[in-house]
PDB file of C-alpha atoms in Angstrom:
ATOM      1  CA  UNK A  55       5.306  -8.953 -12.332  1.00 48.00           C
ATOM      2  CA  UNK A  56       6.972 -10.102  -9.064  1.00 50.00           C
ATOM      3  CA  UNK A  57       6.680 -13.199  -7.856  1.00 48.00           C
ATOM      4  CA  UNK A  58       3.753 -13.659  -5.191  1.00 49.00           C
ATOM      5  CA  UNK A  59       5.549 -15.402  -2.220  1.00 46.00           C
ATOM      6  CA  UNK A  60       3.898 -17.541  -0.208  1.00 45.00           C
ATOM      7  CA  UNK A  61       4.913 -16.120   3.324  1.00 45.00           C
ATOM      8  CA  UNK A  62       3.759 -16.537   6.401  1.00 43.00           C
ATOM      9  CA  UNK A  63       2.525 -13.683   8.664  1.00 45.00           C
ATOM     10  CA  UNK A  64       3.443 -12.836  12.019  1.00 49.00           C
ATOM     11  CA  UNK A  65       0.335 -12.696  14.170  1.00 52.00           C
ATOM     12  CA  UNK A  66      -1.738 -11.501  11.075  1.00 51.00           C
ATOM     13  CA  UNK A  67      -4.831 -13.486   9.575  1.00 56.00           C
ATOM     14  CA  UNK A  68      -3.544 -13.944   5.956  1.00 65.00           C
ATOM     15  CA  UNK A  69      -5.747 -11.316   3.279  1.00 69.00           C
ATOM     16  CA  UNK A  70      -7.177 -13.210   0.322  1.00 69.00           C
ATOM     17  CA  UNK A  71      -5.401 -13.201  -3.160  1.00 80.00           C
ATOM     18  CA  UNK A  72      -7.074 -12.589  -5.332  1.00 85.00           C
ATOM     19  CA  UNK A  73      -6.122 -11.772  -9.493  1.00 87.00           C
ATOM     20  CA  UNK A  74      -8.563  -9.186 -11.430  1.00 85.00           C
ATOM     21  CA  UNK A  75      -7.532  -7.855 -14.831  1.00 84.00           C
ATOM     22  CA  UNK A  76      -4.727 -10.992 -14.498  1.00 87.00           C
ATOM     23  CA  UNK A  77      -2.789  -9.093 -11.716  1.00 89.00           C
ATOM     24  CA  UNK A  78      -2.401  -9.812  -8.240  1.00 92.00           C
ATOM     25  CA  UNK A  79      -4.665  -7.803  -5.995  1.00 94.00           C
ATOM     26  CA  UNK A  80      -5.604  -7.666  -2.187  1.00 95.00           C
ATOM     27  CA  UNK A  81      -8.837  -7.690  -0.568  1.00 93.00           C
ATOM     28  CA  UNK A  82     -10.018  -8.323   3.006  1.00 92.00           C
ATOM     29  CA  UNK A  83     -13.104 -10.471   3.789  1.00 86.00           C
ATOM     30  CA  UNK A  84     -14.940  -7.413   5.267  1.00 86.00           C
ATOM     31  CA  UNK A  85     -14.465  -3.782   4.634  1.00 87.00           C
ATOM     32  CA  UNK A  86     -14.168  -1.409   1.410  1.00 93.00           C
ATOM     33  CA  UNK A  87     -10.614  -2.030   0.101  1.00 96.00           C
ATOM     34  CA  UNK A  88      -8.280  -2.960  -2.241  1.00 96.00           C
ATOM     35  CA  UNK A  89      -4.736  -2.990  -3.197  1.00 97.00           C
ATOM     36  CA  UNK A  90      -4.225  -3.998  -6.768  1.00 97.00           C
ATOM     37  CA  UNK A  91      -0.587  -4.546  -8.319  1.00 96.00           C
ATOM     38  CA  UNK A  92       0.656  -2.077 -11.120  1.00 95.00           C
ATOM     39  CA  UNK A  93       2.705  -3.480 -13.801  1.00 91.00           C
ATOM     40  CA  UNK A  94       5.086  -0.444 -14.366  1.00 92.00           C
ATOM     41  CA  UNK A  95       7.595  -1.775 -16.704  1.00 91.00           C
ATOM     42  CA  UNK A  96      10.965  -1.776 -14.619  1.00 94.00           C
ATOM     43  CA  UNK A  97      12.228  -5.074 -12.737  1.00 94.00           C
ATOM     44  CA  UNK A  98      13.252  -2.666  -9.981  1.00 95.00           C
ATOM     45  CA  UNK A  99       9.827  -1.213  -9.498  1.00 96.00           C
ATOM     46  CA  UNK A 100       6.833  -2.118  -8.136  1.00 96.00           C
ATOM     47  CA  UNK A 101       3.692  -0.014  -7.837  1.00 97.00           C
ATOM     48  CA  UNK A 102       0.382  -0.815  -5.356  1.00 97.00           C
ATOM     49  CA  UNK A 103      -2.747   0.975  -6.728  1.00 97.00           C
ATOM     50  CA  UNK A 104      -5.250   1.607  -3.371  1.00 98.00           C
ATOM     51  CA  UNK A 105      -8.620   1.850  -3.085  1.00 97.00           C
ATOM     52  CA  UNK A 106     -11.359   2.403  -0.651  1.00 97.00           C
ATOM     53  CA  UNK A 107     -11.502   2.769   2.984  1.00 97.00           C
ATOM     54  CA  UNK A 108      -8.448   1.850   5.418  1.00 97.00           C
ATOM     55  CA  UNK A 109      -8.934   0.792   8.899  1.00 96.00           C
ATOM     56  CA  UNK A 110      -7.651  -1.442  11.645  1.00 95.00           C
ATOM     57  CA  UNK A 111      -9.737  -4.335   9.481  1.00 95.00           C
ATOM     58  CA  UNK A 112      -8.949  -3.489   6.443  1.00 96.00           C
ATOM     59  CA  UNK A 113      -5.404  -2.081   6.757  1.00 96.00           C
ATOM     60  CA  UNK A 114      -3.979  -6.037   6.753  1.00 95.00           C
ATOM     61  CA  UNK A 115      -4.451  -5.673   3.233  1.00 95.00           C
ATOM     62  CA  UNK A 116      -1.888  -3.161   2.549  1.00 96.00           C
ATOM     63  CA  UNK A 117       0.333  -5.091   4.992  1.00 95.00           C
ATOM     64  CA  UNK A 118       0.007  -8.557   2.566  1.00 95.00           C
ATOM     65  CA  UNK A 119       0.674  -6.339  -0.720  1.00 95.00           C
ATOM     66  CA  UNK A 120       3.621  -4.584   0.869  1.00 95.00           C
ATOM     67  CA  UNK A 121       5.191  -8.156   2.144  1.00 93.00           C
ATOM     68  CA  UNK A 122       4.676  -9.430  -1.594  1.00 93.00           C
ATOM     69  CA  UNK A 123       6.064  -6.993  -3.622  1.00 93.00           C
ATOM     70  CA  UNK A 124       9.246  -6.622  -1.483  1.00 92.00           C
ATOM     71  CA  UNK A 125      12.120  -8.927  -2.834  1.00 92.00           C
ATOM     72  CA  UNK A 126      15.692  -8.308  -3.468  1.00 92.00           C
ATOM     73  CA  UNK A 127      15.300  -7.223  -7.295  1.00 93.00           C
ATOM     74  CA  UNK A 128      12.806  -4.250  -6.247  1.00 95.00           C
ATOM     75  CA  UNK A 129      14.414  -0.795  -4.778  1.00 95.00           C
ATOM     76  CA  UNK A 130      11.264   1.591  -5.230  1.00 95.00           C
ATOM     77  CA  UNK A 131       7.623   0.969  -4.541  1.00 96.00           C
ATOM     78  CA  UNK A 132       4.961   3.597  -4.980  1.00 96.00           C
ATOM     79  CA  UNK A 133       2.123   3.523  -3.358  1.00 97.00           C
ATOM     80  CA  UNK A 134      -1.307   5.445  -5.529  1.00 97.00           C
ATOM     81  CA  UNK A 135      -3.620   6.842  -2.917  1.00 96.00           C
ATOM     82  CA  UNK A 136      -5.678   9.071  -5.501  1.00 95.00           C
ATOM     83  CA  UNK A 137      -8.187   6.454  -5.114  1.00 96.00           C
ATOM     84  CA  UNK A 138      -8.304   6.358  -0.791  1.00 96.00           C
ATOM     85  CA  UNK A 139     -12.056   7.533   0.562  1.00 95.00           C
ATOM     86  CA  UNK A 140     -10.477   7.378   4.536  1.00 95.00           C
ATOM     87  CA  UNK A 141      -7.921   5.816   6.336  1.00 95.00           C
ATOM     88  CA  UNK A 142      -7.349   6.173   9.928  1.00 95.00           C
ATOM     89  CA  UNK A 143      -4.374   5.820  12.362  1.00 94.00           C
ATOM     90  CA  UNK A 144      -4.476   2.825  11.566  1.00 96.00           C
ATOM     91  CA  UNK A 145      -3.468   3.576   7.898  1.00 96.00           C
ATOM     92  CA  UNK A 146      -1.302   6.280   8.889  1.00 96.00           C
ATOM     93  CA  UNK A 147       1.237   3.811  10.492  1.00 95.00           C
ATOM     94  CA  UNK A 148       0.881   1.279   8.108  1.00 95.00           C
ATOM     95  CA  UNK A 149       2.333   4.200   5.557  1.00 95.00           C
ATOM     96  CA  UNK A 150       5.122   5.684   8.106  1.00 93.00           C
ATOM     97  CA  UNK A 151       6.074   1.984   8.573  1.00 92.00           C
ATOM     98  CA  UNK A 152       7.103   1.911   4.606  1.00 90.00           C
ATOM     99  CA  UNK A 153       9.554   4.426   5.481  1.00 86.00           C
ATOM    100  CA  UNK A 154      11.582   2.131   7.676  1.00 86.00           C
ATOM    101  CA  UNK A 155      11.742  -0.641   4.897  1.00 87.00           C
ATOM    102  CA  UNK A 156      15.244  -0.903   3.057  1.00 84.00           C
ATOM    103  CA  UNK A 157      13.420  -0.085  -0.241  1.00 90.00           C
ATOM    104  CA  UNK A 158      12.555   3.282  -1.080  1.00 93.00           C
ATOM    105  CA  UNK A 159       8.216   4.159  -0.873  1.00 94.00           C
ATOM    106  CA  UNK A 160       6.656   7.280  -2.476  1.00 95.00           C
ATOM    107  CA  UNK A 161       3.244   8.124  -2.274  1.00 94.00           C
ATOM    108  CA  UNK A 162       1.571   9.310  -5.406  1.00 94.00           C
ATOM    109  CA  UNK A 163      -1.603  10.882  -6.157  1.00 87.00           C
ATOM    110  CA  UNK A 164      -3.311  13.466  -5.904  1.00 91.00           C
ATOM    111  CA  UNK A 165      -3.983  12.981  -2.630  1.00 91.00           C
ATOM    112  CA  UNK A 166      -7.298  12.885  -1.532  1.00 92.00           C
ATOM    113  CA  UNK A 167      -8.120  16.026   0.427  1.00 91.00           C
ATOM    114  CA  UNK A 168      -9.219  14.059   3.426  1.00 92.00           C
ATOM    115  CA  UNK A 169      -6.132  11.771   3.583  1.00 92.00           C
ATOM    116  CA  UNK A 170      -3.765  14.860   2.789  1.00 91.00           C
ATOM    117  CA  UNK A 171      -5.579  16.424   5.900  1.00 93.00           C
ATOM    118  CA  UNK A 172      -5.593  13.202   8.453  1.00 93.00           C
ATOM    119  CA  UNK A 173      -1.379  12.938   7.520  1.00 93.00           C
ATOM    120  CA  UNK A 174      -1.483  17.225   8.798  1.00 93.00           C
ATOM    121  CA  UNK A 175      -3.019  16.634  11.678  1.00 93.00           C
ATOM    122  CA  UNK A 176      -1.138  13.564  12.976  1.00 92.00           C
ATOM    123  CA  UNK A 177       1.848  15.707  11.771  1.00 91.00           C
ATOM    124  CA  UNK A 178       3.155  12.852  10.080  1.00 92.00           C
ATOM    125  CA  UNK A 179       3.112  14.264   6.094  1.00 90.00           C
ATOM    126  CA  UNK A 180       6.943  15.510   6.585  1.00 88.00           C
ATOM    127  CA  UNK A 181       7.679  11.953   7.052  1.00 88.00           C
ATOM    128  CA  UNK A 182       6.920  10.626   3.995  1.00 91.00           C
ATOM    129  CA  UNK A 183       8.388  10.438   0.397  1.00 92.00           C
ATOM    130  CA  UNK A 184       5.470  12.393  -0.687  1.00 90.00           C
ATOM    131  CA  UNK A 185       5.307  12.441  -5.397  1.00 89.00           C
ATOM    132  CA  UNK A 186       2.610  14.164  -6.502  1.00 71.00           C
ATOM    133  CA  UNK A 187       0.603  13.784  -9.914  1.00 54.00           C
ATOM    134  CA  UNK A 188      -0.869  17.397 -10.115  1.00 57.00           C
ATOM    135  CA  UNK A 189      -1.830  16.684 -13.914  1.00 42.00           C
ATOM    136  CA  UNK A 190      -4.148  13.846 -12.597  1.00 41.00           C
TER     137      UNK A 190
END
């Protein structure tokens, strides 16, 4: 598991830590989601497990996970949306940012078919490193 730095934010109220099952996982005060870290067995991986809704209140989750899982050991991060009810533009940028990160960020799934439709219609799906799991 990688170490949980304690970094400050840039103009961002800081989301709650919290552990469940022993593993880090991020929560906002208000709002319906979660990002939960995902042992995956390699010191150069790091997987985020979301859940719920993302929004402009809730996104700042996603933001804290992303920030804590990126050190100089990890080179891929996946990100499992099978579990995302909505996001919004909000959402949507906070994903297209990954993409400008130096480490890689794949999105895994299936994705939900409301999410797989928002990322069509903002036309922004052929801009990100996009790993399905059909079999799911």
């Amino acid at each position: 598991m990688p170490v949980i730095p304690d970094r400050p934010q840039r103009d961002r109220p800081r989301t709650p830590l919290h552990f469940i099952d022993g593993v880090p996982a991020w929560r906002p005060d208000g709002g319906h989601a979660l990002v939960r870290y995902a042992p995956v067995g390699s010191p150069t991986t790091a997987a985020l497990v979301l859940t719920g809704e993302f929004d402009a209140d809730t996104v700042p989750c996603l933001h804290e996970a992303l920030e804590a899982v990126r050190t100089p050991q990890i080179e891929l991060v996946l990100l499992d949306l099978a579990a995302v009810r909505f996001g919004d533009s909000a959402f949507v940028h906070a994903l297209t940012d990954t993409q400008c990160r130096p480490e890689r960020h794949v999105l895994i799934g299936p994705l939900p078919g409301p999410l797989a439709r928002l990322l069509d219609l903002t036309g922004t799906r052929h801009a990100l490193d996009i790993g399905l799991d059909n079999a799911a």
